[in-house]
Short mmCIF file of C-alpha atoms in Angstrom, two decimals:
data_model
loop_
_atom_site.label_atom_id
_atom_site.label_comp_id
_atom_site.label_asym_id
_atom_site.label_seq_id
_atom_site.Cartn_x
_atom_site.Cartn_y
_atom_site.Cartn_z
CA THR A 1203 15.76 3.46 -1.93
CA PRO A 1204 17.58 0.42 -4.57
CA GLN A 1205 20.77 0.21 -1.71
CA GLN A 1206 18.30 -0.75 0.63
CA GLU A 1207 17.98 2.07 2.78
CA ALA A 1208 15.26 3.85 4.29
CA ARG A 1209 13.93 7.42 2.36
CA PRO A 1210 10.49 8.97 3.90
CA LEU A 1211 7.70 9.63 2.29
CA LEU A 1212 4.45 10.88 4.22
CA ALA A 1213 6.89 11.38 7.29
CA ALA A 1214 9.03 13.89 7.38
CA GLU A 1215 11.25 11.30 9.06
CA VAL A 1216 12.45 8.60 9.62
CA PRO A 1217 12.51 7.82 13.25
CA SER A 1218 15.18 6.64 15.00
CA VAL A 1219 17.39 5.83 18.47
CA GLU A 1220 19.97 8.26 17.70
CA ALA A 1221 17.18 11.23 17.51
CA GLY A 1222 14.86 9.77 20.59
CA THR A 1223 11.61 9.37 18.67
CA TRP A 1224 12.67 4.96 18.37
CA LYS A 1225 12.70 3.47 22.11
CA ILE A 1226 13.40 0.91 23.87
CA LEU A 1227 12.21 0.06 26.93
CA SER A 1228 13.56 -2.34 29.14
CA ASP A 1229 10.15 -4.59 29.62
CA GLY A 1230 10.33 -4.80 26.01
CA ARG A 1231 7.58 -2.50 24.97
CA MET A 1232 8.77 0.25 21.78
CA GLU A 1233 7.66 3.53 20.78
CA THR A 1234 8.05 4.85 18.06
CA THR A 1235 7.11 8.76 17.04
CA TYR A 1236 6.25 10.42 12.99
CA THR A 1237 5.59 13.67 12.21
CA LEU A 1238 4.40 14.31 8.76
CA ARG A 1239 5.53 15.86 6.19
CA ASP A 1240 3.27 18.86 6.21
CA ASN A 1241 2.45 18.96 2.19
CA ALA A 1242 1.63 15.82 2.44
CA THR A 1243 -2.57 15.43 0.96
CA TRP A 1244 -4.68 12.43 -0.63
CA HIS A 1245 -6.11 12.96 -3.80
CA ASP A 1246 -8.62 15.06 -2.78
CA GLY A 1247 -6.93 17.90 -1.62
CA GLU A 1248 -7.14 17.81 1.76
CA PRO A 1249 -4.41 17.32 4.13
CA ILE A 1250 -3.56 14.07 5.56
CA THR A 1251 -3.70 13.82 8.97
CA ALA A 1252 -1.42 11.59 12.00
CA ARG A 1253 -5.46 11.39 13.23
CA ASP A 1254 -6.44 9.20 9.65
CA PHE A 1255 -4.03 6.46 10.69
CA ALA A 1256 -5.10 6.21 13.79
CA PHE A 1257 -8.87 5.89 12.53
CA ALA A 1258 -7.32 3.47 10.42
CA TYR A 1259 -5.63 1.07 13.44
CA GLN A 1260 -9.12 1.60 14.62
CA VAL A 1261 -10.61 0.67 12.08
CA ARG A 1262 -8.29 -3.01 10.90
CA THR A 1263 -8.22 -3.73 14.04
CA ASP A 1264 -11.86 -4.37 14.46
CA PRO A 1265 -12.58 -7.55 14.34
CA ALA A 1266 -14.75 -7.48 11.73
CA PHE A 1267 -13.58 -5.64 9.58
CA PRO A 1268 -11.97 -8.55 6.50
CA GLY A 1269 -8.58 -6.86 5.55
CA GLN A 1270 -5.62 -9.16 5.31
CA SER A 1271 -2.58 -6.75 5.39
CA VAL A 1272 -2.05 -6.39 9.29
CA ASN A 1273 0.59 -7.41 10.54
CA VAL A 1274 1.81 -3.95 11.89
CA GLU A 1275 -1.54 -3.84 13.48
CA ARG A 1276 -1.33 -6.94 15.91
CA LEU A 1277 1.86 -5.72 17.07
CA LEU A 1278 0.47 -2.49 18.34
CA SER A 1279 -0.98 -1.67 21.65
CA ARG A 1280 -2.06 1.46 21.28
CA VAL A 1281 -2.19 4.43 18.21
CA THR A 1282 -2.80 7.91 18.93
CA ALA A 1283 -2.31 10.67 17.36
CA ALA A 1284 -0.64 14.30 19.30
CA ASP A 1285 -2.16 16.82 17.10
CA ASP A 1286 -2.24 16.90 13.37
CA ARG A 1287 1.60 16.02 12.82
CA THR A 1288 2.87 13.86 15.70
CA LEU A 1289 1.81 9.70 15.68
CA PHE A 1290 3.23 7.53 18.80
CA LEU A 1291 2.82 3.95 18.07
CA ASP A 1292 3.17 1.80 21.12
CA TRP A 1293 4.82 -1.33 20.54
CA LYS A 1294 3.84 -4.53 22.01
CA GLU A 1295 7.20 -5.87 21.51
CA PRO A 1296 10.60 -5.42 19.48
CA TYR A 1297 9.92 -4.98 15.90
CA LEU A 1298 13.18 -5.00 13.14
CA TYR A 1299 10.07 -1.92 10.41
CA ALA A 1300 9.25 -0.83 13.42
CA GLY A 1301 11.39 2.79 11.93
CA GLN A 1302 10.47 2.06 8.60
CA ILE A 1303 6.28 0.82 8.14
CA HIS A 1304 5.78 0.75 4.00
CA LEU A 1305 3.05 -0.90 2.31
CA PRO A 1306 1.17 -2.48 2.21
CA ASP A 1307 1.89 -2.41 6.08
CA PHE A 1308 -0.38 0.61 8.80
CA SER A 1309 -1.25 2.24 5.26
CA PRO A 1310 -4.24 5.78 6.07
CA MET A 1311 -7.68 5.99 5.83
CA HIS A 1312 -9.46 9.98 4.77
CA ARG A 1313 -11.13 10.15 8.56
CA GLN A 1314 -12.82 13.52 7.54
CA ARG A 1315 -14.80 10.95 3.99
CA LEU A 1316 -14.79 7.16 5.93
CA GLN A 1317 -15.29 7.88 9.53
CA ARG A 1318 -19.16 8.69 10.02
CA LEU A 1319 -19.34 5.59 7.37
CA TYR A 1320 -18.46 3.69 9.95
CA LEU A 1321 -19.85 4.47 12.76
CA GLU A 1322 -23.24 4.31 11.68
CA ASP A 1323 -22.60 2.10 9.35
CA PRO A 1324 -20.35 -0.20 8.54
CA SER A 1325 -21.71 -3.22 6.46
CA SER A 1326 -21.62 0.12 3.84
CA PHE A 1327 -18.25 0.56 5.12
CA PHE A 1328 -16.81 -2.59 3.86
CA ASP A 1329 -18.06 -2.94 0.64
CA GLY A 1330 -18.19 0.56 -0.51
CA PRO A 1331 -17.11 2.02 -3.37
CA HIS A 1332 -14.58 3.73 -1.73
CA TRP A 1333 -12.95 0.91 -2.17
CA ARG A 1334 -12.84 1.23 -5.85
CA GLU A 1335 -13.91 3.23 -8.23
CA ASP A 1336 -14.00 6.28 -5.87
CA PHE A 1337 -11.15 4.88 -3.98
CA VAL A 1338 -9.30 8.06 -2.40
CA GLY A 1339 -5.70 6.76 -1.70
CA ALA A 1340 -2.41 9.30 -0.73
CA GLY A 1341 -0.24 7.58 -3.11
CA PRO A 1342 1.44 9.17 -6.50
CA TYR A 1343 -2.36 8.20 -8.28
CA ARG A 1344 -5.48 8.58 -8.43
CA VAL A 1345 -8.34 6.28 -9.61
CA GLU A 1346 -9.99 8.28 -12.65
CA ARG A 1347 -11.78 5.65 -14.20
CA TRP A 1348 -12.83 1.49 -13.62
CA GLU A 1349 -14.50 -1.00 -15.40
CA PRO A 1350 -14.35 -3.58 -14.23
CA GLY A 1351 -12.83 -7.12 -16.45
CA LEU A 1352 -11.68 -4.23 -18.31
CA GLU A 1353 -9.58 -1.66 -17.12
CA ILE A 1354 -8.39 0.89 -14.68
CA VAL A 1355 -7.05 4.43 -15.58
CA PHE A 1356 -4.86 5.99 -13.35
CA GLN A 1357 -4.39 9.66 -13.19
CA ALA A 1358 -1.21 11.82 -11.61
CA HIS A 1359 -2.04 13.11 -8.60
CA LYS A 1360 -0.27 16.04 -8.89
CA GLY A 1361 0.02 17.44 -5.24
CA PHE A 1362 1.43 13.83 -4.53
CA VAL A 1363 4.13 15.04 -1.63
CA LEU A 1364 7.90 13.73 -3.82
CA GLY A 1365 6.21 16.06 -6.42
CA PRO A 1366 4.23 14.80 -9.22
CA PRO A 1367 5.30 12.03 -11.56
CA PRO A 1368 6.84 11.91 -14.33
CA ILE A 1369 4.48 9.65 -16.45
CA ASP A 1370 0.74 11.37 -16.19
CA GLN A 1371 -1.75 8.76 -16.54
CA VAL A 1372 -1.00 4.62 -16.45
CA ARG A 1373 -4.43 2.14 -17.71
CA VAL A 1374 -3.70 -1.69 -16.51
CA ARG A 1375 -6.15 -3.40 -18.78
CA PHE A 1376 -7.01 -7.00 -18.18
CA ILE A 1377 -6.66 -9.71 -20.56
CA PRO A 1378 -6.92 -13.54 -19.30
CA ASP A 1379 -5.84 -14.42 -22.93
CA ALA A 1380 -1.79 -14.05 -23.18
CA ASN A 1381 -2.07 -15.19 -26.97
CA THR A 1382 -4.39 -11.85 -26.31
CA ILE A 1383 -1.77 -10.68 -24.13
CA VAL A 1384 1.36 -11.18 -27.74
CA ALA A 1385 -1.26 -9.50 -29.87
CA ASN A 1386 -1.73 -6.22 -28.22
CA VAL A 1387 2.14 -6.00 -27.50
CA LEU A 1388 2.36 -6.05 -30.72
CA SER A 1389 0.67 -4.02 -32.07
CA GLY A 1390 1.04 -1.60 -28.97
CA ALA A 1391 -1.39 -1.22 -27.47
CA ALA A 1392 -0.05 -2.26 -24.53
CA ASP A 1393 3.89 -1.60 -23.68
CA VAL A 1394 3.86 -3.86 -20.69
CA ALA A 1395 2.95 -7.05 -20.34
CA PHE A 1396 4.11 -9.51 -16.42
CA SER A 1397 1.29 -11.40 -16.47
CA LEU A 1398 2.05 -15.32 -15.42
CA HIS A 1399 -0.68 -15.36 -18.28
CA ILE A 1400 2.44 -15.53 -20.74
CA GLY A 1401 4.47 -18.20 -20.88
CA PHE A 1402 7.58 -19.43 -23.12
CA SER A 1403 5.96 -20.15 -25.89
CA GLN A 1404 4.79 -16.48 -26.37
CA GLY A 1405 8.08 -14.96 -25.08
CA GLN A 1406 9.37 -16.89 -27.76
CA ALA A 1407 6.47 -15.58 -29.95
CA LEU A 1408 8.11 -11.74 -29.41
CA GLN A 1409 11.15 -12.16 -29.88
CA GLN A 1410 10.98 -13.99 -33.51
CA ALA A 1411 8.06 -11.22 -34.34
CA GLY A 1412 10.69 -8.93 -34.10
CA TRP A 1413 8.96 -7.05 -31.51
CA GLY A 1414 11.12 -3.92 -30.64
CA GLY A 1415 11.05 -4.27 -26.53
CA THR A 1416 12.48 -6.62 -23.86
CA VAL A 1417 11.28 -10.15 -22.91
CA GLU A 1418 12.92 -11.38 -19.77
CA TYR A 1419 13.06 -15.27 -19.03
CA TRP A 1420 13.31 -15.96 -14.81
CA ASP A 1421 13.69 -18.97 -13.66
CA GLY A 1422 10.70 -22.32 -11.92
CA ASN A 1423 9.92 -20.88 -8.02
CA PRO A 1424 11.12 -24.30 -5.86
CA ARG A 1425 8.93 -25.44 -3.85
CA ILE A 1426 9.58 -27.54 -1.15
CA ILE A 1427 7.47 -28.98 2.21
CA GLU A 1428 8.95 -29.49 5.78
CA PHE A 1429 8.11 -30.79 9.48
CA GLN A 1430 7.87 -27.28 11.56
CA ALA A 1431 10.04 -28.34 14.45
CA ARG A 1432 8.81 -25.14 16.47
CA ASP A 1433 6.39 -24.71 19.74
CA TRP A 1434 3.90 -22.47 18.89
#
């Protein structure tokens, strides 16, 4: 939440020490238990189960998998689906956010659609259309259309676990030229732009043209270089 409080999404509740679903063991390990919501569904309507998370853990810990976000998986020694709704995580070491894992970490994979392909044809699994135009996820929007280099159209997922999103459709357009972005915003062809291509001069042009929206100017991010003294 905006108040920095963990809110369960696919889970029915946030694990806690008080509830016995977050255990800190004497040898430095931890255990957490997540119970999934009954109404959590994939974009194709199939239920999201604990086995989808266990399958995702298996894939992301595969050395051949070209994934980048394995921050949580590398801290785990075991992921077990006790049943369709109960997910048990065995941690190798303490982890501050073990009770509120959030995207992009540890997201589930559609086991019914992908497991057979992963086991029988890994190369097709690692580089198939199910990561792009045929992606089936668990979030509030599903991929309706993907034209590489042009745009992606997202449609509201009516079966989203927290209810249908209030915006029915979102179109993300890929425009590399700053002046073209400004022209699209001024003409109403684009509602918002948050591209690093837009600089101070483009912000001024929008304001001077009488655009009815809001231009935000962000301070630059400082960069520093320093010696790392820790013994890795």
